[in-house]
Amino acid sequence: MATYVSGFINDLSAVKDNIKLRVRIVRSWMQDVYGRPGLKNLELVLMDEQSTKIQATMRMALVNGFKHKVEEGSAVTLSRYSLGEIQPKYRMLNKPLRLSFLSNTIIEPCPDFTGSVYGFDFRPIHTITNLHQEEDGQFDVIGHVVASDFLDNYDKNGRSGKKKPLTIADADGNELRCTLWGVYAQQFQDFVDACQNRGKIILILQFGMMKIWDGKMGVQNGYNGTRLFLFDGHESIPKEEFMDVELYRLRLFADKDDAKSENTASRISTQSKHSTRDEFVNKLQVKQIVELLDVDQGKASVIVGTIIAIHEEEGWWYLGCRKCNKKVVKESHIVDLEAETKPKFGYQQTPDQWRCSKCNMIVTGIKTEFRLQIRVQDESGTISLSLFNDEVQAMVGRSAYQLCEKYGCKKAEDQDFPKEITNLVGKKYAFKVSIDEINAKKMLPVFTVLRLTNDADIMNSIVVTETPVKDTGASSSAVPAITPLDLESQTDENTTPVEMESEYQRTISLSLFNDEVQAMVGRSAYQLCEKYGCKKAEDQDFPKEITNLVGKKYAFKVSIDEINAKKMLPVFTVLRLTNDADIMNSIVVTETPVKDTGASSSADLESQTDENTTPVDKQRSAKRASDGEPESDGSSIKKQLLEIKMEKAATQD
């Protein structure tokens, strides 16, 4: 009969398993057995009074009988067990042995256990960052959180979840990239949301693992077993089991001033590219909106203006490629117009695969991104600006993924605008903007926002350096209160692509559907797609048959429904149209004349919205279904809607 003797984990060997161990259950979790679906074992990390750890496993058949005796955090004595070897790639710990519970294993409480509660064994950050190759095993790391990105989602290899990239630093200033996934990402986000002062957050990642990103070594939570501890460094940590953490806190923040702490807090709360005073005030030239088109393409300028409207039709979020950030589309949504028959196996085999519109390849990882187009106004005019992910995050204080989660946006078509975005209307910002060649050629140029700030001191400094504008006694920073139909031209002779017919004009947005556009261009949407090689829904370069419509005059029969009337920029639907000269001459004769007050000027630009027309209405106007193209598989990608600006003279020559 074997005799059991008291000992420690370091006394164990393949031929010496008759040792009665006193251990604490540091960690326990259920884990799938590789290659055996539906089978789960209980995995544990045990620690003795010398703080030595060993992995242990309990077969699924034994779990119900033993699980109440091995609760996490409890201390027990163990005897009658078996020892096996763990292959290096499956090791959480450096020790090659694994303890296996048997059906006759003896488990008894150990109330006089004197060892540590958690057994932290922190690895210095520099010993991780100096490596160029990942090491097997898991370890503990501690640091001060100095930056974090917004909570994001991931979709990789058929698995989806949450992701939180962080940067932690030690007392010597060594920084380490740390990525939290799944429940650990949500745990950190919940802690930050509840933390009033985010400048001194201490993070402990117990049983983390190494991972190289972009050639730099970092850490992340493991697939199983990892535990995350978070502390507010502004407060003492009185619990005895965290005494080492308290000593670390005192050493870490001994000579850290509040200014550095506040700077760290801002990096954690937003992690956006906040503009500095030097760049906005000193390095870049300040322009008024009417001057932007005179700036060279690719050259950045600064404008200060108020957001007066949001372009609803452009949406506010999309699914992007993790490599290039461009939009991704499902393979099943791509139609090849050149293919005479459908693929042999159809799309049923890969319905959920995503293809990047830029990389033109299947991607395994996607992310939720912001893209927002707004109208901004200053004293001189109004311009359209495009804002991308980082800038919108800085404005709304949430990631696109968080807003999609909050409002149940699961498909790309779910573009109802959340209040966090509609509340931007009426707010004033300084924007660093530029325009590229493609956007400069658009009929209505759109500038890209590179950075932004709403810091009052910076904006006041920018205003001081602007070219002074004469005070006519009617200037005001408030948005003029006019009705949505009282839309005045935002261009003059130097900026509009169409030669003005009079000094003062009014504009309106009209929506034309299939039959009306076909009557104007003399071709079907399918024919134009064939002619210009438009094979995907993203191929939206305008053909000359459509751009040639600019400058032409028509008579339109129009109406507006309740949904479109509530939009910030109301859109009327064209029911019929004609360019018959006799008909239009007859219409002109019956028009109600508009008095010319002689005081109108193209420089007197007024807002196109007021308080009654914002925020964005959360419904979309219903589109009329166009007729299908006979005997053609390509009819599904017809461009069914073309929205153009048609100008109507408000004064008579």
XYZ file of C-alpha atoms in Angstrom:
653
model
C 0.000 0.000 0.000
C 1.396 3.395 -1.046
C 2.295 5.855 1.666
C 1.432 9.528 1.024
C 3.807 12.189 2.297
C 3.281 15.938 2.460
C 5.175 17.939 -0.107
C 5.120 20.664 -2.744
C 4.540 20.845 -6.480
C 8.277 21.067 -7.157
C 8.668 17.626 -5.514
C 6.483 15.967 -8.163
C 7.881 13.845 -10.971
C 6.706 11.093 -13.285
C 7.791 8.500 -10.717
C 6.877 10.451 -7.593
C 3.123 11.094 -7.395
C 2.522 9.877 -3.827
C 2.729 13.397 -2.438
C -0.153 14.922 -0.540
C -0.446 18.471 -1.877
C -1.814 21.565 -0.139
C -3.003 23.852 -2.952
C -5.310 26.722 -3.797
C -7.588 26.649 -6.844
C -6.327 29.801 -8.572
C -8.344 29.389 -11.779
C -10.927 26.959 -13.177
C -12.942 26.807 -16.408
C -14.715 24.351 -18.704
C -12.853 23.740 -21.966
C -13.794 21.878 -25.151
C -11.804 18.729 -25.860
C -10.076 19.142 -29.205
C -11.489 16.884 -31.903
C -14.343 15.628 -29.724
C -17.419 17.851 -30.180
C -19.724 18.124 -27.186
C -17.091 16.936 -24.719
C -15.780 19.408 -22.115
C -13.253 18.938 -19.333
C -12.738 21.072 -16.241
C -9.320 22.739 -16.456
C -7.659 24.206 -13.337
C -4.552 26.073 -12.223
C -3.361 24.945 -8.781
C -0.848 26.801 -6.562
C 0.936 25.576 -3.434
C 2.215 27.568 -0.445
C 5.497 28.256 -2.265
C 3.484 30.000 -5.031
C 4.438 27.250 -7.512
C 1.694 26.500 -10.031
C 0.645 23.425 -11.994
C -2.067 22.745 -14.540
C -4.740 20.181 -13.732
C -7.624 18.569 -15.579
C -10.791 16.763 -14.551
C -12.638 14.592 -17.055
C -16.246 15.540 -17.826
C -17.522 12.324 -16.212
C -16.025 13.391 -12.868
C -17.077 17.049 -12.866
C -20.511 16.687 -11.280
C -19.083 14.666 -8.395
C -16.118 16.929 -7.656
C -16.923 20.474 -8.803
C -18.326 21.561 -5.403
C -14.981 20.650 -3.801
C -12.762 22.603 -6.212
C -14.424 25.996 -6.355
C -12.189 28.801 -7.582
C -10.333 30.482 -4.701
C -10.741 27.567 -2.273
C -7.795 25.731 -0.644
C -7.714 21.909 -0.554
C -5.462 18.923 0.023
C -5.051 16.436 -2.845
C -3.929 12.826 -2.918
C -4.415 9.864 -5.318
C -4.004 11.594 -8.661
C -2.085 10.921 -11.830
C 0.660 12.951 -13.555
C 1.051 13.356 -17.299
C 3.142 15.455 -19.701
C 1.870 18.518 -21.564
C 3.234 19.352 -25.012
C 4.872 22.834 -25.087
C 2.254 24.470 -27.337
C -0.528 23.490 -24.896
C 1.242 24.688 -21.758
C -0.077 27.651 -19.812
C 2.809 27.316 -17.357
C 6.475 26.458 -17.738
C 6.059 23.189 -15.807
C 5.700 20.228 -18.225
C 3.566 18.130 -15.848
C -0.225 18.050 -15.697
C -2.157 16.730 -12.699
C -5.172 14.601 -13.615
C -8.009 13.859 -11.196
C -9.070 10.231 -10.878
C -12.382 8.775 -9.783
C -10.822 7.918 -6.405
C -8.883 11.179 -5.924
C -9.170 12.419 -2.337
C -10.082 16.122 -2.026
C -10.336 17.644 1.431
C -10.646 21.264 2.650
C -7.449 22.971 3.808
C -8.498 25.829 6.128
C -4.946 26.561 7.360
C -3.477 27.186 3.898
C -0.978 30.046 4.216
C -0.148 30.763 0.595
C -1.108 33.667 -1.644
C -4.639 34.168 -2.958
C -3.744 34.919 -6.587
C -0.038 34.166 -6.790
C 0.864 37.007 -9.151
C 4.242 36.601 -10.852
C 4.660 39.727 -12.947
C 6.909 39.615 -15.979
C 8.831 42.876 -16.672
C 7.545 44.664 -19.774
C 10.980 45.103 -21.352
C 11.525 41.312 -21.349
C 8.465 41.069 -23.606
C 9.016 43.999 -25.971
C 12.650 42.986 -26.594
C 11.554 39.648 -28.090
C 11.232 39.071 -31.836
C 9.525 35.688 -31.631
C 6.515 34.601 -29.612
C 7.111 32.280 -26.644
C 4.756 29.509 -25.575
C 2.993 29.687 -22.248
C 1.066 32.319 -20.331
C 2.239 34.824 -17.730
C 1.187 37.807 -15.592
C 1.768 41.442 -16.546
C 0.943 44.685 -14.745
C 0.934 48.254 -16.030
C -0.612 51.700 -16.099
C -3.127 52.156 -18.947
C -1.842 55.148 -20.937
C -4.058 54.872 -24.050
C -6.929 52.864 -25.501
C -8.905 52.733 -28.715
C -12.683 52.571 -28.786
C -14.439 49.259 -28.285
C -14.643 47.635 -31.702
C -16.072 44.470 -33.185
C -14.350 41.787 -35.184
C -15.519 39.145 -37.631
C -12.774 36.653 -38.414
C -12.925 33.087 -39.706
C -16.632 32.912 -38.971
C -16.237 34.134 -35.387
C -17.406 37.533 -34.217
C -16.945 39.431 -30.977
C -15.495 42.535 -29.345
C -11.990 43.970 -29.334
C -10.277 46.613 -27.193
C -6.690 47.677 -28.079
C -4.766 49.287 -25.182
C -1.312 50.547 -24.336
C 0.107 49.967 -20.862
C 3.344 51.292 -19.352
C 5.524 50.473 -16.344
C 7.179 52.813 -13.841
C 10.191 53.226 -16.160
C 8.033 54.363 -19.085
C 8.337 51.119 -21.090
C 5.147 50.735 -23.138
C 3.453 47.520 -24.228
C 0.571 46.944 -26.600
C -2.255 44.936 -25.072
C -5.389 43.713 -26.856
C -8.427 42.469 -24.982
C -10.960 40.269 -26.750
C -14.540 39.244 -26.047
C -15.709 39.447 -22.430
C -12.373 40.952 -21.357
C -12.866 43.850 -23.791
C -16.347 44.454 -22.394
C -15.067 44.223 -18.789
C -12.509 46.957 -19.453
C -15.063 49.160 -21.233
C -17.537 48.844 -18.357
C -14.806 49.800 -15.871
C -13.771 52.859 -17.899
C -17.394 53.992 -18.283
C -17.859 53.849 -14.510
C -14.484 55.428 -13.692
C -14.726 59.161 -13.002
C -10.991 59.766 -13.410
C -9.358 57.649 -16.077
C -5.820 58.984 -15.786
C -4.468 56.352 -13.370
C -6.016 53.013 -14.297
C -3.875 50.008 -13.284
C -4.344 46.781 -15.256
C -3.294 43.254 -14.354
C -3.544 40.569 -17.022
C -3.097 37.216 -15.283
C -2.253 34.311 -17.595
C -1.903 36.503 -20.668
C -0.046 35.436 -23.811
C 2.280 36.979 -26.382
C 1.214 38.132 -29.831
C 3.092 40.005 -32.566
C 1.231 42.812 -34.409
C 2.888 44.738 -37.221
C 6.299 43.434 -36.197
C 5.942 44.549 -32.550
C 5.535 42.193 -29.612
C 2.442 42.677 -27.480
C 0.165 40.740 -25.150
C -3.447 39.647 -25.206
C -5.790 37.507 -23.171
C -5.526 33.775 -23.753
C -8.286 31.652 -25.169
C -8.960 30.265 -21.692
C -7.819 30.859 -18.156
C -6.984 34.565 -18.374
C -8.162 36.830 -15.562
C -8.345 40.630 -15.789
C -7.961 42.911 -12.741
C -8.543 46.682 -12.925
C -7.902 49.329 -10.261
C -8.384 53.086 -9.968
C -4.890 54.344 -9.155
C -6.283 57.442 -7.431
C -7.471 55.250 -4.557
C -5.523 53.003 -2.181
C -5.945 49.224 -2.452
C -6.468 48.033 1.152
C -7.051 44.302 0.594
C -4.179 42.157 1.816
C -4.224 39.901 -1.239
C -3.407 42.959 -3.394
C -0.591 44.275 -1.205
C 1.925 43.871 -4.050
C -0.381 45.881 -6.320
C -0.667 48.670 -3.731
C 3.134 48.906 -3.471
C 3.334 49.035 -7.253
C 0.704 51.819 -7.319
C 2.638 53.923 -4.816
C 5.890 53.478 -6.728
C 4.256 54.085 -10.122
C 2.498 57.359 -9.269
C 4.966 58.711 -6.701
C 6.188 61.498 -8.980
C 3.411 61.657 -11.554
C 1.761 65.085 -11.648
C -1.928 65.714 -12.304
C -1.262 67.291 -15.710
C 0.206 64.042 -17.037
C -2.678 62.158 -15.504
C -5.232 64.358 -17.276
C -3.422 63.906 -20.592
C -3.555 60.135 -20.137
C -7.257 60.328 -19.288
C -7.999 62.076 -22.586
C -6.120 59.394 -24.521
C -8.198 56.712 -22.841
C -11.582 58.423 -23.137
C -11.383 59.235 -26.848
C -8.076 58.203 -28.399
C -9.008 60.445 -31.343
C -6.675 62.675 -33.291
C -7.370 65.883 -31.379
C -5.913 68.902 -33.073
C -3.324 71.004 -31.326
C -3.268 74.779 -31.078
C 0.007 74.906 -32.994
C -1.378 73.104 -36.051
C -4.705 74.907 -36.218
C -3.477 78.387 -35.349
C 0.087 78.563 -36.623
C 0.820 75.887 -39.227
C -2.263 75.975 -41.452
C -3.866 78.811 -43.380
C -7.340 79.799 -42.236
C -9.900 80.163 -45.004
C -13.511 81.124 -45.377
C -15.685 78.534 -47.092
C -16.015 80.524 -50.322
C -12.214 80.510 -50.622
C -11.772 76.728 -50.402
C -12.137 76.015 -54.124
C -9.209 78.325 -54.791
C -6.892 76.165 -52.641
C -4.657 73.669 -54.453
C -5.786 70.051 -54.388
C -4.223 68.082 -51.549
C -3.312 71.202 -49.574
C -4.847 71.419 -46.115
C -6.685 74.481 -44.808
C -8.636 75.362 -41.670
C -12.240 76.549 -41.594
C -14.529 77.317 -38.659
C -18.202 76.633 -39.169
C -21.486 75.333 -37.789
C -22.969 71.984 -38.796
C -26.337 72.853 -40.300
C -27.390 69.539 -41.846
C -26.469 65.879 -42.337
C -26.727 64.140 -45.716
C -29.107 61.292 -44.890
C -28.674 59.502 -48.199
C -24.966 58.938 -47.489
C -25.659 56.901 -44.316
C -23.460 56.958 -41.209
C -21.749 53.551 -40.927
C -20.406 50.734 -43.050
C -18.526 47.453 -42.751
C -14.872 47.936 -43.683
C -11.790 45.877 -44.481
C -9.368 45.667 -41.547
C -6.429 46.078 -43.936
C -7.430 49.166 -45.931
C -10.680 50.394 -44.233
C -12.570 50.342 -47.549
C -16.111 48.985 -47.789
C -16.688 45.244 -47.973
C -19.623 43.492 -49.649
C -20.900 39.952 -49.413
C -19.934 37.656 -52.280
C -23.575 36.731 -52.722
C -24.396 40.401 -53.470
C -21.918 40.688 -56.363
C -23.409 40.329 -59.847
C -21.192 39.690 -62.882
C -22.933 41.197 -65.908
C -20.581 39.390 -68.311
C -21.534 35.952 -67.003
C -24.233 34.351 -69.184
C -25.099 31.796 -66.512
C -24.913 31.700 -62.751
C -21.869 30.050 -61.102
C -21.992 26.264 -61.174
C -22.539 25.988 -57.449
C -24.255 29.334 -56.991
C -23.431 31.345 -53.881
C -24.783 28.825 -51.406
C -21.329 27.566 -50.473
C -19.949 30.938 -49.351
C -22.920 33.187 -48.486
C -21.116 34.921 -45.638
C -17.773 35.630 -47.296
C -16.837 39.285 -47.599
C -14.944 40.880 -50.492
C -13.062 44.170 -50.149
C -14.033 46.713 -52.797
C -10.433 47.993 -52.957
C -8.293 44.903 -52.362
C -10.694 42.873 -54.555
C -10.131 39.796 -52.431
C -11.932 37.770 -49.779
C -11.245 39.197 -46.323
C -11.348 37.254 -43.061
C -11.673 40.259 -40.772
C -14.120 43.170 -40.932
C -14.899 46.094 -38.652
C -17.650 48.662 -38.183
C -16.600 52.133 -39.365
C -18.123 55.615 -39.377
C -18.569 57.632 -42.543
C -20.627 60.800 -42.330
C -21.281 63.607 -44.796
C -22.358 66.953 -43.364
C -23.108 70.501 -44.454
C -21.100 73.189 -42.679
C -21.765 76.934 -42.865
C -19.819 80.071 -42.005
C -20.492 83.739 -42.770
C -19.420 83.334 -46.389
C -21.075 80.124 -47.547
C -21.796 76.434 -47.099
C -19.780 73.346 -48.009
C -20.117 69.550 -47.844
C -17.595 67.718 -45.659
C -16.873 63.997 -45.321
C -15.867 62.690 -41.902
C -14.451 59.233 -41.337
C -14.124 56.935 -38.362
C -11.681 58.701 -36.019
C -13.224 62.140 -36.456
C -16.815 60.989 -35.885
C -15.721 58.955 -32.831
C -14.152 62.084 -31.365
C -17.415 63.991 -31.886
C -19.939 61.460 -30.563
C -17.792 59.744 -27.912
C -18.745 56.257 -29.057
C -17.479 53.827 -31.690
C -19.605 52.881 -34.696
C -19.826 49.367 -33.301
C -21.201 50.614 -29.986
C -23.911 52.680 -31.700
C -24.846 49.780 -33.983
C -25.130 47.562 -30.909
C -27.192 50.153 -29.046
C -29.709 50.755 -31.852
C -29.815 47.245 -33.332
C -28.171 48.056 -36.674
C -27.253 44.626 -37.999
C -27.399 45.146 -41.777
C -25.771 47.775 -43.987
C -29.273 48.975 -44.850
C -29.968 49.864 -41.198
C -29.006 53.527 -41.463
C -31.485 55.214 -39.118
C -29.548 58.077 -37.580
C -28.943 57.831 -33.798
C -29.423 60.892 -31.625
C -25.691 60.957 -30.852
C -25.174 61.975 -34.489
C -28.240 64.148 -35.079
C -27.302 66.143 -31.980
C -24.239 67.374 -33.883
C -26.447 69.726 -35.888
C -25.994 73.269 -34.608
C -22.560 72.642 -33.084
C -19.496 74.632 -34.102
C -16.081 73.150 -34.911
C -12.754 74.045 -36.459
C -11.998 71.654 -39.322
C -8.732 70.840 -41.043
C -9.861 70.009 -44.579
C -8.504 69.196 -48.024
C -9.851 67.937 -51.345
C -8.451 65.411 -53.809
C -8.754 65.313 -57.597
C -11.748 62.968 -57.654
C -13.853 64.991 -55.202
C -12.836 68.255 -56.866
C -14.412 67.070 -60.138
C -17.792 66.349 -58.565
C -20.669 68.646 -59.436
C -20.957 69.435 -55.723
C -17.374 69.250 -54.365
C -16.895 67.405 -51.073
C -13.934 68.164 -48.816
C -12.418 65.579 -46.468
C -11.990 66.366 -42.762
C -8.477 65.422 -41.612
C -8.780 66.723 -38.044
C -11.208 68.734 -35.961
C -11.578 70.434 -32.614
C -14.255 72.262 -30.672
C -11.813 73.692 -28.127
C -13.078 77.211 -27.429
C -9.607 78.715 -26.979
C -8.377 77.295 -30.276
C -11.453 78.444 -32.191
C -11.235 81.929 -30.691
C -7.590 82.120 -31.736
C -8.501 81.003 -35.259
C -11.212 83.646 -35.545
C -8.706 86.325 -34.564
C -6.358 85.344 -37.412
C -9.085 85.278 -40.051
C -9.459 88.024 -42.621
C -11.739 90.526 -40.863
C -15.288 90.753 -42.121
C -17.132 94.046 -41.996
C -19.920 94.161 -39.455
C -23.104 95.120 -41.278
C -25.071 95.203 -38.048
C -26.835 91.969 -38.870
C -24.107 89.419 -38.316
C -24.768 86.681 -35.821
C -23.330 83.320 -34.918
C -26.838 81.892 -34.759
C -28.213 79.946 -37.684
C -30.805 82.110 -39.517
C -34.335 80.907 -38.945
C -35.875 80.254 -42.360
C -38.258 77.625 -43.635
C -36.874 74.541 -45.386
C -38.495 75.553 -48.671
C -36.951 79.018 -48.607
C -33.719 77.631 -50.058
C -31.295 80.158 -51.461
C -28.431 79.547 -53.836
C -25.128 78.728 -52.156
C -23.008 79.486 -55.188
C -22.104 82.452 -57.335
C -20.846 82.896 -60.913
C -17.354 81.748 -59.993
C -18.304 78.526 -58.233
C -21.337 77.034 -59.971
C -20.808 74.691 -62.959
C -23.812 76.188 -64.690
C -23.859 79.767 -65.969
C -26.327 81.666 -63.833
C -29.392 82.997 -65.575
C -29.948 85.667 -63.000
C -28.264 87.240 -60.001
C -30.493 85.569 -57.435
C -31.802 81.999 -57.669
C -33.448 79.347 -55.594
C -32.631 75.635 -55.663
C -34.458 72.455 -54.707
C -33.560 68.770 -54.649
C -35.557 66.414 -56.878
C -35.567 62.610 -57.018
C -36.015 60.984 -60.421
C -36.652 57.283 -60.868
C -36.206 54.864 -63.735
C -38.800 56.020 -66.286
C -38.008 59.728 -65.947
C -34.226 59.319 -66.201
C -34.588 56.946 -69.136
C -36.702 59.532 -70.934
C -34.011 62.178 -70.364
C -30.942 60.164 -71.425
C -32.547 57.928 -74.053
C -30.962 54.759 -72.620
C -31.888 52.228 -69.957
C -29.814 51.861 -66.807
C -28.784 48.388 -68.011
C -27.515 49.783 -71.321
C -25.397 52.429 -69.592
C -23.988 49.857 -67.157
C -23.050 47.656 -70.110
C -21.485 50.566 -71.991
C -19.326 51.791 -69.110
C -18.521 48.448 -67.473
C -20.450 48.947 -64.240
C -20.475 45.457 -62.753
C -20.837 46.178 -59.030
C -23.147 48.413 -57.045
C -20.055 50.409 -56.019
C -19.328 51.344 -59.668
C -21.051 54.726 -59.547
C -18.916 56.883 -61.869
C -21.427 59.113 -63.670
C -21.643 58.597 -67.464
C -21.624 61.638 -69.747
C -25.247 60.940 -70.746
C -26.185 61.894 -67.178
C -23.665 64.654 -66.479
C -24.749 66.329 -69.740
C -28.139 66.961 -68.103
C -26.574 69.774 -66.073
C -27.625 73.098 -67.580
C -30.702 71.738 -69.369
C -34.134 73.103 -68.630
C -37.259 71.021 -67.977
C -40.762 71.360 -66.660
C -41.357 68.991 -63.769
C -44.535 67.664 -62.198
C -43.468 67.183 -58.549
C -44.864 66.305 -55.152
C -43.541 65.582 -51.687
C -44.688 63.061 -49.086
C -44.650 63.406 -45.315
C -41.349 61.550 -44.853
C -39.407 63.616 -47.388
C -40.911 66.844 -46.111
C -39.368 66.189 -42.698
C -35.845 65.824 -44.056
C -33.300 68.512 -43.292
C -32.914 69.035 -47.043
C -36.413 68.282 -48.420
C -36.490 66.163 -51.588
C -39.429 66.318 -54.031
C -40.319 63.367 -56.251
C -40.637 63.910 -60.026
C -43.835 62.331 -61.352
C -43.541 63.519 -64.978
C -41.324 65.856 -66.971
C -41.002 67.521 -70.348
C -38.597 69.776 -72.220
C -41.109 70.736 -74.919
C -40.454 74.426 -75.652
C -44.118 75.338 -76.260
C -45.230 73.758 -73.018
C -42.473 75.419 -70.995
C -43.169 78.826 -72.582
C -46.802 78.468 -71.634
C -45.812 77.573 -68.083
C -43.505 80.569 -67.781
C -46.325 82.905 -68.786
C -48.524 81.585 -65.955
C -45.815 81.747 -63.274
C -46.377 84.049 -60.333
C -43.919 86.925 -60.769
C -41.372 87.501 -57.988
C -40.555 91.062 -57.062
C -36.931 92.092 -57.373
C -36.040 94.078 -54.265
C -32.662 95.012 -55.674
C -31.002 93.940 -52.419
C -30.284 90.319 -53.241
C -26.700 89.183 -53.512
C -25.077 85.825 -54.113
C -22.825 86.546 -51.140
C -25.804 86.710 -48.760
C -25.838 83.000 -48.077
C -28.354 81.735 -45.546
C -28.828 78.435 -43.789
C -30.910 75.771 -45.503
C -32.331 74.534 -42.249
C -33.792 75.782 -39.030
C -34.662 74.253 -35.710
C -37.873 72.800 -37.109
C -36.168 70.731 -39.782
C -33.588 68.902 -37.678
C -32.569 66.420 -36.378
C -32.571 63.784 -39.086
C -35.831 61.968 -39.446
C -35.301 58.309 -38.710
C -37.295 57.009 -41.645
C -36.328 56.585 -45.230
C -38.524 57.623 -48.123
C -39.897 54.687 -50.041
C -38.359 54.208 -53.461
C -40.465 53.299 -56.466
C -39.618 49.954 -57.938
C -38.264 50.236 -61.479
C -39.281 47.895 -64.248
C -36.953 44.914 -64.651
C -34.780 44.691 -67.753
C -36.348 42.026 -70.023
C -34.293 38.849 -70.422
C -31.370 40.207 -68.402
C -29.779 39.075 -65.160
C -28.195 42.486 -64.757
C -31.389 44.378 -64.053
C -30.864 44.048 -60.319
C -28.039 46.584 -60.344
C -29.870 49.322 -62.203
C -29.311 52.734 -60.798
C -32.875 53.461 -59.804
C -32.392 56.840 -58.269
C -30.636 59.919 -59.531
C -30.832 63.026 -57.393
C -29.804 66.232 -59.113
C -30.101 69.887 -58.342
C -32.375 71.757 -60.714
C -32.282 75.517 -60.545
C -35.287 77.673 -61.163
C -35.056 81.407 -61.721
C -36.748 83.462 -59.037
C -36.517 86.756 -60.904
C -37.337 87.700 -64.440
C -34.862 89.343 -66.774
